[in-house]
């Protein structure tokens, strides 16, 4: 089987692996050349997302996005709240520190809280999402910042319009990620950039065939090498985000050998589309003493002396569970 990203030979590493919904199975392939995993068959359908959005408050994983929407609306500094909560939003905040342009587009804006958080900072930003349900909820919560559209059509009316396009946790859902990114490329002004976050394959244990969201919700699992290949296809330079600062200020359990990895991810929906083990997300509600203890432990464990001894080989201090990279067209 040829790799669906780079075309090199790939290897079947898991046959009939269970999917996001009970009763669905997928074969998982891995490409050594670009260090990318992908699934077959490519079962891209919006039905499973309808079930997720309908029950988002209780779907494991997505329940935290539902929580972020409520907290962002109530926050005076929603971007800081998000950046403190997760590495991918911290990476967005880092990119914006050096941003000198005017127009921003968030693609795959979902519940709308990141678009709102950036808008709250005074940036001129729009959010676009293919889900009418998500756009309606985002608009009702945060105002008229959003549009429901398919990027393959949307880009035609927005050529060379944006200084920055943000794509958080979207590319792994796409049937044809490079073709999708080509549409974004065409919407950039001269000097514009595309910022992408996605789960990072290279920090996971080699024993885990698939530690991203289960297919068909996620169809890909990318690495730094994957990002370099995508950049080459788009004729772009690629810059990886360094997460050292984030890791030194945030207690991340799976980072260290003395903690267990996440382990097996079970199906999230049953065969009828109902949520298995529903649970709301209440955030990490810890007391001030425990919070201080975690901060002290984090600072000690991430010192230059101890970090190389405690971190897994695939997880140096500059890496995160999030792969974040900035693409800039050449010329």
PDB file of C-alpha atoms in Angstrom:
ATOM      1  CA  UNK A   1       0.000   0.000   0.000  1.00  0.00           C
ATOM      2  CA  UNK A   2       1.326   3.442  -0.920  1.00  0.00           C
ATOM      3  CA  UNK A   3       1.255   6.180   1.698  1.00  0.00           C
ATOM      4  CA  UNK A   4      -1.715   8.468   1.089  1.00  0.00           C
ATOM      5  CA  UNK A   5       0.435  11.474   1.975  1.00  0.00           C
ATOM      6  CA  UNK A   6       3.847  10.964   0.342  1.00  0.00           C
ATOM      7  CA  UNK A   7       3.344   7.936  -1.914  1.00  0.00           C
ATOM      8  CA  UNK A   8       6.098   5.815  -0.339  1.00  0.00           C
ATOM      9  CA  UNK A   9       5.448   2.183   0.641  1.00  0.00           C
ATOM     10  CA  UNK A  10       3.504   1.866   3.893  1.00  0.00           C
ATOM     11  CA  UNK A  11       2.929  -1.020   6.279  1.00  0.00           C
ATOM     12  CA  UNK A  12      -0.305  -2.428   7.710  1.00  0.00           C
ATOM     13  CA  UNK A  13       0.203  -2.255  11.488  1.00  0.00           C
ATOM     14  CA  UNK A  14      -3.322  -2.948  12.759  1.00  0.00           C
ATOM     15  CA  UNK A  15      -6.101  -4.782  10.922  1.00  0.00           C
ATOM     16  CA  UNK A  16      -9.774  -4.323  11.824  1.00  0.00           C
ATOM     17  CA  UNK A  17      -8.989  -1.810  14.573  1.00  0.00           C
ATOM     18  CA  UNK A  18     -12.176  -0.625  16.289  1.00  0.00           C
ATOM     19  CA  UNK A  19     -13.465   2.798  15.351  1.00  0.00           C
ATOM     20  CA  UNK A  20     -15.094   5.721  17.134  1.00  0.00           C
ATOM     21  CA  UNK A  21     -18.465   3.974  16.891  1.00  0.00           C
ATOM     22  CA  UNK A  22     -19.034   0.356  17.841  1.00  0.00           C
ATOM     23  CA  UNK A  23     -19.380  -1.983  14.874  1.00  0.00           C
ATOM     24  CA  UNK A  24     -17.012  -0.020  12.609  1.00  0.00           C
ATOM     25  CA  UNK A  25     -13.470  -1.228  11.987  1.00  0.00           C
ATOM     26  CA  UNK A  26     -10.516   0.211  10.090  1.00  0.00           C
ATOM     27  CA  UNK A  27      -7.093  -0.878   8.924  1.00  0.00           C
ATOM     28  CA  UNK A  28      -4.234   1.309  10.132  1.00  0.00           C
ATOM     29  CA  UNK A  29      -1.154   1.893   7.990  1.00  0.00           C
ATOM     30  CA  UNK A  30       2.135   3.535   8.826  1.00  0.00           C
ATOM     31  CA  UNK A  31       4.641   5.173   6.491  1.00  0.00           C
ATOM     32  CA  UNK A  32       8.247   5.146   7.688  1.00  0.00           C
ATOM     33  CA  UNK A  33       9.354   7.746   5.163  1.00  0.00           C
ATOM     34  CA  UNK A  34       7.115  10.596   6.359  1.00  0.00           C
ATOM     35  CA  UNK A  35       6.245   9.049   9.761  1.00  0.00           C
ATOM     36  CA  UNK A  36       2.520   9.330   9.079  1.00  0.00           C
ATOM     37  CA  UNK A  37      -0.285   6.944   9.993  1.00  0.00           C
ATOM     38  CA  UNK A  38      -3.567   6.787   8.092  1.00  0.00           C
ATOM     39  CA  UNK A  39      -6.663   4.594   7.997  1.00  0.00           C
ATOM     40  CA  UNK A  40      -8.588   2.717   5.351  1.00  0.00           C
ATOM     41  CA  UNK A  41     -11.307   2.752   4.308  1.00  0.00           C
ATOM     42  CA  UNK A  42     -11.560   6.542   4.197  1.00  0.00           C
ATOM     43  CA  UNK A  43     -15.076   6.781   5.547  1.00  0.00           C
ATOM     44  CA  UNK A  44     -15.587  10.554   5.546  1.00  0.00           C
ATOM     45  CA  UNK A  45     -19.135  11.259   6.674  1.00  0.00           C
ATOM     46  CA  UNK A  46     -20.825  14.071   8.574  1.00  0.00           C
ATOM     47  CA  UNK A  47     -23.284  11.738  10.321  1.00  0.00           C
ATOM     48  CA  UNK A  48     -20.877  10.840  13.107  1.00  0.00           C
ATOM     49  CA  UNK A  49     -20.192  14.536  13.735  1.00  0.00           C
ATOM     50  CA  UNK A  50     -23.900  15.213  14.026  1.00  0.00           C
ATOM     51  CA  UNK A  51     -24.059  12.618  16.801  1.00  0.00           C
ATOM     52  CA  UNK A  52     -21.021  14.182  18.488  1.00  0.00           C
ATOM     53  CA  UNK A  53     -22.269  17.785  18.328  1.00  0.00           C
ATOM     54  CA  UNK A  54     -25.722  16.718  19.493  1.00  0.00           C
ATOM     55  CA  UNK A  55     -24.179  15.195  22.641  1.00  0.00           C
ATOM     56  CA  UNK A  56     -20.986  17.255  22.890  1.00  0.00           C
ATOM     57  CA  UNK A  57     -21.461  18.050  26.581  1.00  0.00           C
ATOM     58  CA  UNK A  58     -21.099  14.342  27.389  1.00  0.00           C
ATOM     59  CA  UNK A  59     -18.813  12.846  24.691  1.00  0.00           C
ATOM     60  CA  UNK A  60     -15.384  12.019  26.179  1.00  0.00           C
ATOM     61  CA  UNK A  61     -12.845  14.349  24.577  1.00  0.00           C
ATOM     62  CA  UNK A  62     -15.375  16.690  23.006  1.00  0.00           C
ATOM     63  CA  UNK A  63     -16.908  17.463  26.397  1.00  0.00           C
ATOM     64  CA  UNK A  64     -13.946  19.705  27.166  1.00  0.00           C
ATOM     65  CA  UNK A  65     -14.665  21.792  24.029  1.00  0.00           C
ATOM     66  CA  UNK A  66     -18.212  22.286  25.271  1.00  0.00           C
ATOM     67  CA  UNK A  67     -16.773  23.396  28.611  1.00  0.00           C
ATOM     68  CA  UNK A  68     -14.311  25.787  26.909  1.00  0.00           C
ATOM     69  CA  UNK A  69     -17.181  27.470  25.079  1.00  0.00           C
ATOM     70  CA  UNK A  70     -18.932  28.297  28.338  1.00  0.00           C
ATOM     71  CA  UNK A  71     -15.771  29.404  30.119  1.00  0.00           C
ATOM     72  CA  UNK A  72     -14.525  31.530  27.206  1.00  0.00           C
ATOM     73  CA  UNK A  73     -17.790  33.448  27.098  1.00  0.00           C
ATOM     74  CA  UNK A  74     -17.497  34.235  30.809  1.00  0.00           C
ATOM     75  CA  UNK A  75     -13.797  35.134  30.699  1.00  0.00           C
ATOM     76  CA  UNK A  76     -12.353  38.641  30.471  1.00  0.00           C
ATOM     77  CA  UNK A  77      -9.316  37.157  28.731  1.00  0.00           C
ATOM     78  CA  UNK A  78     -10.563  34.076  26.897  1.00  0.00           C
ATOM     79  CA  UNK A  79      -7.320  33.530  24.988  1.00  0.00           C
ATOM     80  CA  UNK A  80      -5.295  33.370  28.199  1.00  0.00           C
ATOM     81  CA  UNK A  81      -7.829  30.950  29.676  1.00  0.00           C
ATOM     82  CA  UNK A  82      -7.491  28.690  26.629  1.00  0.00           C
ATOM     83  CA  UNK A  83      -3.686  29.024  26.511  1.00  0.00           C
ATOM     84  CA  UNK A  84      -3.478  27.965  30.154  1.00  0.00           C
ATOM     85  CA  UNK A  85      -5.775  25.007  29.466  1.00  0.00           C
ATOM     86  CA  UNK A  86      -4.120  23.327  26.467  1.00  0.00           C
ATOM     87  CA  UNK A  87      -0.869  23.373  24.533  1.00  0.00           C
ATOM     88  CA  UNK A  88      -2.558  23.930  21.159  1.00  0.00           C
ATOM     89  CA  UNK A  89      -4.138  27.208  22.315  1.00  0.00           C
ATOM     90  CA  UNK A  90      -0.910  28.244  24.001  1.00  0.00           C
ATOM     91  CA  UNK A  91       0.751  27.766  20.595  1.00  0.00           C
ATOM     92  CA  UNK A  92      -1.871  30.016  18.968  1.00  0.00           C
ATOM     93  CA  UNK A  93      -1.172  32.670  21.589  1.00  0.00           C
ATOM     94  CA  UNK A  94       2.570  32.399  20.873  1.00  0.00           C
ATOM     95  CA  UNK A  95       2.027  32.885  17.136  1.00  0.00           C
ATOM     96  CA  UNK A  96      -0.146  35.943  17.754  1.00  0.00           C
ATOM     97  CA  UNK A  97       2.601  37.529  19.850  1.00  0.00           C
ATOM     98  CA  UNK A  98       4.594  38.040  16.650  1.00  0.00           C
ATOM     99  CA  UNK A  99       1.656  38.663  14.314  1.00  0.00           C
ATOM    100  CA  UNK A 100       1.798  41.990  12.471  1.00  0.00           C
ATOM    101  CA  UNK A 101      -1.036  41.511   9.963  1.00  0.00           C
ATOM    102  CA  UNK A 102      -4.694  42.492  10.007  1.00  0.00           C
ATOM    103  CA  UNK A 103      -7.060  39.810   8.713  1.00  0.00           C
ATOM    104  CA  UNK A 104      -7.308  36.356  10.311  1.00  0.00           C
ATOM    105  CA  UNK A 105      -9.411  33.365   9.328  1.00  0.00           C
ATOM    106  CA  UNK A 106     -10.037  30.386  11.600  1.00  0.00           C
ATOM    107  CA  UNK A 107     -10.946  27.323   9.561  1.00  0.00           C
ATOM    108  CA  UNK A 108     -12.882  24.666  11.431  1.00  0.00           C
ATOM    109  CA  UNK A 109     -14.050  27.112  14.086  1.00  0.00           C
ATOM    110  CA  UNK A 110     -16.384  24.556  15.700  1.00  0.00           C
ATOM    111  CA  UNK A 111     -18.021  25.922  18.856  1.00  0.00           C
ATOM    112  CA  UNK A 112     -16.467  29.302  18.077  1.00  0.00           C
ATOM    113  CA  UNK A 113     -14.610  30.009  21.308  1.00  0.00           C
ATOM    114  CA  UNK A 114     -11.130  30.410  19.762  1.00  0.00           C
ATOM    115  CA  UNK A 115     -12.362  32.826  17.097  1.00  0.00           C
ATOM    116  CA  UNK A 116     -14.125  34.764  19.854  1.00  0.00           C
ATOM    117  CA  UNK A 117     -11.038  34.749  22.088  1.00  0.00           C
ATOM    118  CA  UNK A 118      -8.892  36.191  19.288  1.00  0.00           C
ATOM    119  CA  UNK A 119     -11.607  38.725  18.389  1.00  0.00           C
ATOM    120  CA  UNK A 120     -11.714  39.748  22.052  1.00  0.00           C
ATOM    121  CA  UNK A 121      -8.038  40.721  21.724  1.00  0.00           C
ATOM    122  CA  UNK A 122      -8.947  43.200  18.993  1.00  0.00           C
ATOM    123  CA  UNK A 123      -8.022  41.195  15.918  1.00  0.00           C
ATOM    124  CA  UNK A 124     -10.105  41.203  12.739  1.00  0.00           C
ATOM    125  CA  UNK A 125     -11.050  37.519  12.540  1.00  0.00           C
ATOM    126  CA  UNK A 126     -13.735  35.349  10.960  1.00  0.00           C
ATOM    127  CA  UNK A 127     -14.533  31.705  11.684  1.00  0.00           C
ATOM    128  CA  UNK A 128     -15.683  29.230   9.058  1.00  0.00           C
ATOM    129  CA  UNK A 129     -16.950  25.701   9.625  1.00  0.00           C
ATOM    130  CA  UNK A 130     -18.661  23.068   7.498  1.00  0.00           C
ATOM    131  CA  UNK A 131     -21.139  22.217  10.297  1.00  0.00           C
ATOM    132  CA  UNK A 132     -24.287  24.329  10.235  1.00  0.00           C
ATOM    133  CA  UNK A 133     -25.057  23.167  13.788  1.00  0.00           C
ATOM    134  CA  UNK A 134     -21.677  24.341  15.078  1.00  0.00           C
ATOM    135  CA  UNK A 135     -21.916  27.692  13.278  1.00  0.00           C
ATOM    136  CA  UNK A 136     -25.429  28.314  14.605  1.00  0.00           C
ATOM    137  CA  UNK A 137     -24.357  27.571  18.181  1.00  0.00           C
ATOM    138  CA  UNK A 138     -21.213  29.690  17.860  1.00  0.00           C
ATOM    139  CA  UNK A 139     -23.210  32.609  16.452  1.00  0.00           C
ATOM    140  CA  UNK A 140     -25.817  32.353  19.192  1.00  0.00           C
ATOM    141  CA  UNK A 141     -23.090  32.356  21.840  1.00  0.00           C
ATOM    142  CA  UNK A 142     -20.498  34.793  20.480  1.00  0.00           C
ATOM    143  CA  UNK A 143     -22.160  36.855  17.760  1.00  0.00           C
ATOM    144  CA  UNK A 144     -21.911  37.210  13.988  1.00  0.00           C
ATOM    145  CA  UNK A 145     -18.288  36.144  13.564  1.00  0.00           C
ATOM    146  CA  UNK A 146     -18.938  32.895  11.706  1.00  0.00           C
ATOM    147  CA  UNK A 147     -19.925  31.446   8.370  1.00  0.00           C
ATOM    148  CA  UNK A 148     -21.013  27.941   7.378  1.00  0.00           C
ATOM    149  CA  UNK A 149     -19.110  26.920   4.255  1.00  0.00           C
ATOM    150  CA  UNK A 150     -16.988  24.244   2.612  1.00  0.00           C
ATOM    151  CA  UNK A 151     -13.436  25.526   2.129  1.00  0.00           C
ATOM    152  CA  UNK A 152     -13.321  24.022  -1.362  1.00  0.00           C
ATOM    153  CA  UNK A 153     -15.999  26.570  -2.305  1.00  0.00           C
ATOM    154  CA  UNK A 154     -15.260  29.316   0.221  1.00  0.00           C
ATOM    155  CA  UNK A 155     -11.741  30.054  -1.030  1.00  0.00           C
ATOM    156  CA  UNK A 156     -12.950  31.075  -4.510  1.00  0.00           C
ATOM    157  CA  UNK A 157     -14.505  34.272  -3.126  1.00  0.00           C
ATOM    158  CA  UNK A 158     -11.649  35.061  -0.721  1.00  0.00           C
ATOM    159  CA  UNK A 159      -8.481  34.921  -2.802  1.00  0.00           C
ATOM    160  CA  UNK A 160      -5.442  36.689  -1.307  1.00  0.00           C
ATOM    161  CA  UNK A 161      -7.527  38.064   1.579  1.00  0.00           C
ATOM    162  CA  UNK A 162      -5.941  36.843   4.826  1.00  0.00           C
ATOM    163  CA  UNK A 163      -2.690  37.546   6.652  1.00  0.00           C
ATOM    164  CA  UNK A 164      -3.054  34.489   8.868  1.00  0.00           C
ATOM    165  CA  UNK A 165      -5.161  31.340   8.589  1.00  0.00           C
ATOM    166  CA  UNK A 166      -5.510  29.225  11.749  1.00  0.00           C
ATOM    167  CA  UNK A 167      -6.310  25.522  11.578  1.00  0.00           C
ATOM    168  CA  UNK A 168      -6.464  23.877  15.030  1.00  0.00           C
ATOM    169  CA  UNK A 169      -7.167  20.134  15.220  1.00  0.00           C
ATOM    170  CA  UNK A 170      -8.696  20.022  11.735  1.00  0.00           C
ATOM    171  CA  UNK A 171      -6.176  18.560   9.301  1.00  0.00           C
ATOM    172  CA  UNK A 172      -6.384  15.078  10.834  1.00  0.00           C
ATOM    173  CA  UNK A 173     -10.115  14.949   9.967  1.00  0.00           C
ATOM    174  CA  UNK A 174      -9.659  15.607   6.250  1.00  0.00           C
ATOM    175  CA  UNK A 175      -9.962  13.114   3.432  1.00  0.00           C
ATOM    176  CA  UNK A 176      -7.510  15.067   1.247  1.00  0.00           C
ATOM    177  CA  UNK A 177      -5.403  17.299   3.543  1.00  0.00           C
ATOM    178  CA  UNK A 178      -2.926  18.597   0.939  1.00  0.00           C
ATOM    179  CA  UNK A 179      -5.680  19.600  -1.504  1.00  0.00           C
ATOM    180  CA  UNK A 180      -7.478  21.318   1.388  1.00  0.00           C
ATOM    181  CA  UNK A 181      -4.314  23.196   2.336  1.00  0.00           C
ATOM    182  CA  UNK A 182      -3.862  24.318  -1.271  1.00  0.00           C
ATOM    183  CA  UNK A 183      -7.208  26.136  -0.959  1.00  0.00           C
ATOM    184  CA  UNK A 184      -5.976  27.901   2.170  1.00  0.00           C
ATOM    185  CA  UNK A 185      -2.747  28.844   0.400  1.00  0.00           C
ATOM    186  CA  UNK A 186      -4.759  30.643  -2.273  1.00  0.00           C
ATOM    187  CA  UNK A 187      -6.496  32.767   0.372  1.00  0.00           C
ATOM    188  CA  UNK A 188      -3.238  34.175   1.758  1.00  0.00           C
ATOM    189  CA  UNK A 189      -2.060  37.694   1.108  1.00  0.00           C
ATOM    190  CA  UNK A 190       1.555  38.136   0.099  1.00  0.00           C
ATOM    191  CA  UNK A 191       3.544  37.425   3.238  1.00  0.00           C
ATOM    192  CA  UNK A 192       0.634  35.551   4.813  1.00  0.00           C
ATOM    193  CA  UNK A 193       1.000  32.360   6.856  1.00  0.00           C
ATOM    194  CA  UNK A 194      -0.962  29.250   7.768  1.00  0.00           C
ATOM    195  CA  UNK A 195      -0.819  27.969  11.339  1.00  0.00           C
ATOM    196  CA  UNK A 196      -1.696  24.313  11.972  1.00  0.00           C
ATOM    197  CA  UNK A 197      -2.090  22.193  15.096  1.00  0.00           C
ATOM    198  CA  UNK A 198      -2.775  18.456  15.154  1.00  0.00           C
ATOM    199  CA  UNK A 199      -2.092  15.496  17.481  1.00  0.00           C
ATOM    200  CA  UNK A 200       1.618  14.640  17.436  1.00  0.00           C
ATOM    201  CA  UNK A 201       2.412  11.071  16.426  1.00  0.00           C
ATOM    202  CA  UNK A 202       6.101  11.300  17.247  1.00  0.00           C
ATOM    203  CA  UNK A 203       5.612  11.663  21.016  1.00  0.00           C
ATOM    204  CA  UNK A 204       3.550   8.483  21.421  1.00  0.00           C
ATOM    205  CA  UNK A 205       4.873   5.082  22.405  1.00  0.00           C
ATOM    206  CA  UNK A 206       5.776   2.845  19.458  1.00  0.00           C
ATOM    207  CA  UNK A 207       3.538   0.159  20.949  1.00  0.00           C
ATOM    208  CA  UNK A 208       0.438   2.286  20.279  1.00  0.00           C
ATOM    209  CA  UNK A 209      -0.918   1.854  16.727  1.00  0.00           C
ATOM    210  CA  UNK A 210      -3.383   4.747  17.080  1.00  0.00           C
ATOM    211  CA  UNK A 211      -3.495   7.239  19.967  1.00  0.00           C
ATOM    212  CA  UNK A 212      -5.329   9.990  18.123  1.00  0.00           C
ATOM    213  CA  UNK A 213      -9.142  10.191  18.104  1.00  0.00           C
ATOM    214  CA  UNK A 214     -10.496   7.003  16.614  1.00  0.00           C
ATOM    215  CA  UNK A 215     -11.439   6.742  12.924  1.00  0.00           C
ATOM    216  CA  UNK A 216     -13.380   7.949  11.057  1.00  0.00           C
ATOM    217  CA  UNK A 217     -13.317  11.072  13.273  1.00  0.00           C
ATOM    218  CA  UNK A 218      -9.548  11.223  12.749  1.00  0.00           C
ATOM    219  CA  UNK A 219      -8.261   9.789   9.489  1.00  0.00           C
ATOM    220  CA  UNK A 220      -4.605  10.769   9.974  1.00  0.00           C
ATOM    221  CA  UNK A 221      -1.926  10.911  12.617  1.00  0.00           C
ATOM    222  CA  UNK A 222       0.876  13.304  11.681  1.00  0.00           C
ATOM    223  CA  UNK A 223       4.449  13.962  12.790  1.00  0.00           C
ATOM    224  CA  UNK A 224       7.107  16.612  12.221  1.00  0.00           C
ATOM    225  CA  UNK A 225       8.176  14.721   9.088  1.00  0.00           C
ATOM    226  CA  UNK A 226       4.569  14.824   7.873  1.00  0.00           C
ATOM    227  CA  UNK A 227       4.548  18.609   8.341  1.00  0.00           C
ATOM    228  CA  UNK A 228       7.764  18.908   6.325  1.00  0.00           C
ATOM    229  CA  UNK A 229       6.256  16.887   3.483  1.00  0.00           C
ATOM    230  CA  UNK A 230       3.066  18.995   3.449  1.00  0.00           C
ATOM    231  CA  UNK A 231       5.190  22.160   3.369  1.00  0.00           C
ATOM    232  CA  UNK A 232       7.195  20.819   0.432  1.00  0.00           C
ATOM    233  CA  UNK A 233       4.023  20.025  -1.495  1.00  0.00           C
ATOM    234  CA  UNK A 234       2.768  23.569  -0.930  1.00  0.00           C
ATOM    235  CA  UNK A 235       6.141  25.192  -1.688  1.00  0.00           C
ATOM    236  CA  UNK A 236       6.301  26.605   1.833  1.00  0.00           C
ATOM    237  CA  UNK A 237       8.818  26.842   4.606  1.00  0.00           C
ATOM    238  CA  UNK A 238       7.806  25.152   7.856  1.00  0.00           C
ATOM    239  CA  UNK A 239       8.538  26.326  11.397  1.00  0.00           C
ATOM    240  CA  UNK A 240       7.781  24.100  14.375  1.00  0.00           C
ATOM    241  CA  UNK A 241       6.529  25.585  17.635  1.00  0.00           C
ATOM    242  CA  UNK A 242       8.860  25.000  20.579  1.00  0.00           C
ATOM    243  CA  UNK A 243       6.830  23.990  23.663  1.00  0.00           C
ATOM    244  CA  UNK A 244       9.642  24.346  26.211  1.00  0.00           C
ATOM    245  CA  UNK A 245       8.000  27.328  27.926  1.00  0.00           C
ATOM    246  CA  UNK A 246       4.633  25.576  28.075  1.00  0.00           C
ATOM    247  CA  UNK A 247       6.121  22.347  29.449  1.00  0.00           C
ATOM    248  CA  UNK A 248       8.024  24.196  32.169  1.00  0.00           C
ATOM    249  CA  UNK A 249       4.800  25.778  33.431  1.00  0.00           C
ATOM    250  CA  UNK A 250       2.268  22.977  33.018  1.00  0.00           C
ATOM    251  CA  UNK A 251       2.052  19.612  34.748  1.00  0.00           C
ATOM    252  CA  UNK A 252       1.683  17.017  31.967  1.00  0.00           C
ATOM    253  CA  UNK A 253       1.505  13.484  33.366  1.00  0.00           C
ATOM    254  CA  UNK A 254       2.268  11.404  30.239  1.00  0.00           C
ATOM    255  CA  UNK A 255       5.473  13.351  29.616  1.00  0.00           C
ATOM    256  CA  UNK A 256       7.530  11.312  32.059  1.00  0.00           C
ATOM    257  CA  UNK A 257       8.610   7.686  32.195  1.00  0.00           C
ATOM    258  CA  UNK A 258       7.432   7.355  35.782  1.00  0.00           C
ATOM    259  CA  UNK A 259       3.838   7.820  34.607  1.00  0.00           C
ATOM    260  CA  UNK A 260       1.868   5.428  32.426  1.00  0.00           C
ATOM    261  CA  UNK A 261       0.874   6.302  28.869  1.00  0.00           C
ATOM    262  CA  UNK A 262      -2.783   6.915  28.106  1.00  0.00           C
ATOM    263  CA  UNK A 263      -3.263   3.354  26.902  1.00  0.00           C
ATOM    264  CA  UNK A 264      -6.176   1.929  24.937  1.00  0.00           C
ATOM    265  CA  UNK A 265      -8.844   4.327  23.595  1.00  0.00           C
ATOM    266  CA  UNK A 266     -12.319   2.685  23.609  1.00  0.00           C
ATOM    267  CA  UNK A 267     -15.145   3.431  21.165  1.00  0.00           C
ATOM    268  CA  UNK A 268     -17.045   6.601  22.115  1.00  0.00           C
ATOM    269  CA  UNK A 269     -20.445   5.877  20.492  1.00  0.00           C
ATOM    270  CA  UNK A 270     -22.482   2.696  20.416  1.00  0.00           C
ATOM    271  CA  UNK A 271     -23.886   1.255  17.207  1.00  0.00           C
ATOM    272  CA  UNK A 272     -27.011   3.423  17.542  1.00  0.00           C
ATOM    273  CA  UNK A 273     -24.985   6.636  17.944  1.00  0.00           C
ATOM    274  CA  UNK A 274     -25.534   7.013  21.702  1.00  0.00           C
ATOM    275  CA  UNK A 275     -22.626   8.087  23.917  1.00  0.00           C
ATOM    276  CA  UNK A 276     -20.823   5.314  25.795  1.00  0.00           C
ATOM    277  CA  UNK A 277     -19.962   6.337  29.371  1.00  0.00           C
ATOM    278  CA  UNK A 278     -21.247   9.933  29.070  1.00  0.00           C
ATOM    279  CA  UNK A 279     -19.637  12.478  31.371  1.00  0.00           C
ATOM    280  CA  UNK A 280     -19.550  16.276  31.542  1.00  0.00           C
ATOM    281  CA  UNK A 281     -16.184  18.036  31.673  1.00  0.00           C
ATOM    282  CA  UNK A 282     -15.668  20.117  34.776  1.00  0.00           C
ATOM    283  CA  UNK A 283     -12.106  21.184  34.064  1.00  0.00           C
ATOM    284  CA  UNK A 284      -9.176  20.420  36.304  1.00  0.00           C
ATOM    285  CA  UNK A 285     -10.634  21.636  39.560  1.00  0.00           C
ATOM    286  CA  UNK A 286      -7.751  21.426  42.036  1.00  0.00           C
ATOM    287  CA  UNK A 287      -7.024  23.335  45.193  1.00  0.00           C
ATOM    288  CA  UNK A 288      -4.284  25.945  45.597  1.00  0.00           C
ATOM    289  CA  UNK A 289      -1.999  23.591  47.568  1.00  0.00           C
ATOM    290  CA  UNK A 290      -2.093  20.885  44.906  1.00  0.00           C
ATOM    291  CA  UNK A 291      -1.687  23.485  42.146  1.00  0.00           C
ATOM    292  CA  UNK A 292       1.440  24.854  43.853  1.00  0.00           C
ATOM    293  CA  UNK A 293       2.793  21.325  44.374  1.00  0.00           C
ATOM    294  CA  UNK A 294       2.290  20.502  40.685  1.00  0.00           C
ATOM    295  CA  UNK A 295       4.068  23.704  39.662  1.00  0.00           C
ATOM    296  CA  UNK A 296       7.044  22.929  41.907  1.00  0.00           C
ATOM    297  CA  UNK A 297       7.249  19.321  40.658  1.00  0.00           C
ATOM    298  CA  UNK A 298       7.060  20.519  37.050  1.00  0.00           C
ATOM    299  CA  UNK A 299       9.882  23.039  37.508  1.00  0.00           C
ATOM    300  CA  UNK A 300      12.089  20.417  39.174  1.00  0.00           C
ATOM    301  CA  UNK A 301      11.418  17.711  36.590  1.00  0.00           C
ATOM    302  CA  UNK A 302      12.001  20.017  33.639  1.00  0.00           C
ATOM    303  CA  UNK A 303      15.398  21.297  34.754  1.00  0.00           C
ATOM    304  CA  UNK A 304      18.185  20.760  32.250  1.00  0.00           C
ATOM    305  CA  UNK A 305      19.702  18.229  34.616  1.00  0.00           C
ATOM    306  CA  UNK A 306      16.664  16.019  35.196  1.00  0.00           C
ATOM    307  CA  UNK A 307      14.556  16.423  32.063  1.00  0.00           C
ATOM    308  CA  UNK A 308      16.709  14.205  29.779  1.00  0.00           C
ATOM    309  CA  UNK A 309      16.581  11.455  32.395  1.00  0.00           C
ATOM    310  CA  UNK A 310      12.837  11.619  33.086  1.00  0.00           C
ATOM    311  CA  UNK A 311      11.286  12.390  29.715  1.00  0.00           C
ATOM    312  CA  UNK A 312      10.562   9.621  27.261  1.00  0.00           C
ATOM    313  CA  UNK A 313      13.083   9.594  24.372  1.00  0.00           C
ATOM    314  CA  UNK A 314      10.377  10.707  21.947  1.00  0.00           C
ATOM    315  CA  UNK A 315       9.331  13.534  24.257  1.00  0.00           C
ATOM    316  CA  UNK A 316      12.103  16.116  24.700  1.00  0.00           C
ATOM    317  CA  UNK A 317      11.050  19.281  26.464  1.00  0.00           C
ATOM    318  CA  UNK A 318      10.418  21.199  23.239  1.00  0.00           C
ATOM    319  CA  UNK A 319       7.707  18.701  22.184  1.00  0.00           C
ATOM    320  CA  UNK A 320       4.062  18.365  23.161  1.00  0.00           C
ATOM    321  CA  UNK A 321       1.151  16.033  22.462  1.00  0.00           C
ATOM    322  CA  UNK A 322       0.270  18.818  20.033  1.00  0.00           C
ATOM    323  CA  UNK A 323       2.207  19.200  16.796  1.00  0.00           C
ATOM    324  CA  UNK A 324       2.093  22.893  15.871  1.00  0.00           C
ATOM    325  CA  UNK A 325       3.691  24.400  12.780  1.00  0.00           C
ATOM    326  CA  UNK A 326       3.652  27.576  10.731  1.00  0.00           C
ATOM    327  CA  UNK A 327       3.673  27.441   6.918  1.00  0.00           C
ATOM    328  CA  UNK A 328       4.928  30.399   4.913  1.00  0.00           C
ATOM    329  CA  UNK A 329       4.896  30.445   1.078  1.00  0.00           C
ATOM    330  CA  UNK A 330       8.326  30.675  -0.568  1.00  0.00           C
ATOM    331  CA  UNK A 331       8.743  33.707  -2.815  1.00  0.00           C
TER     332      UNK A 331
END
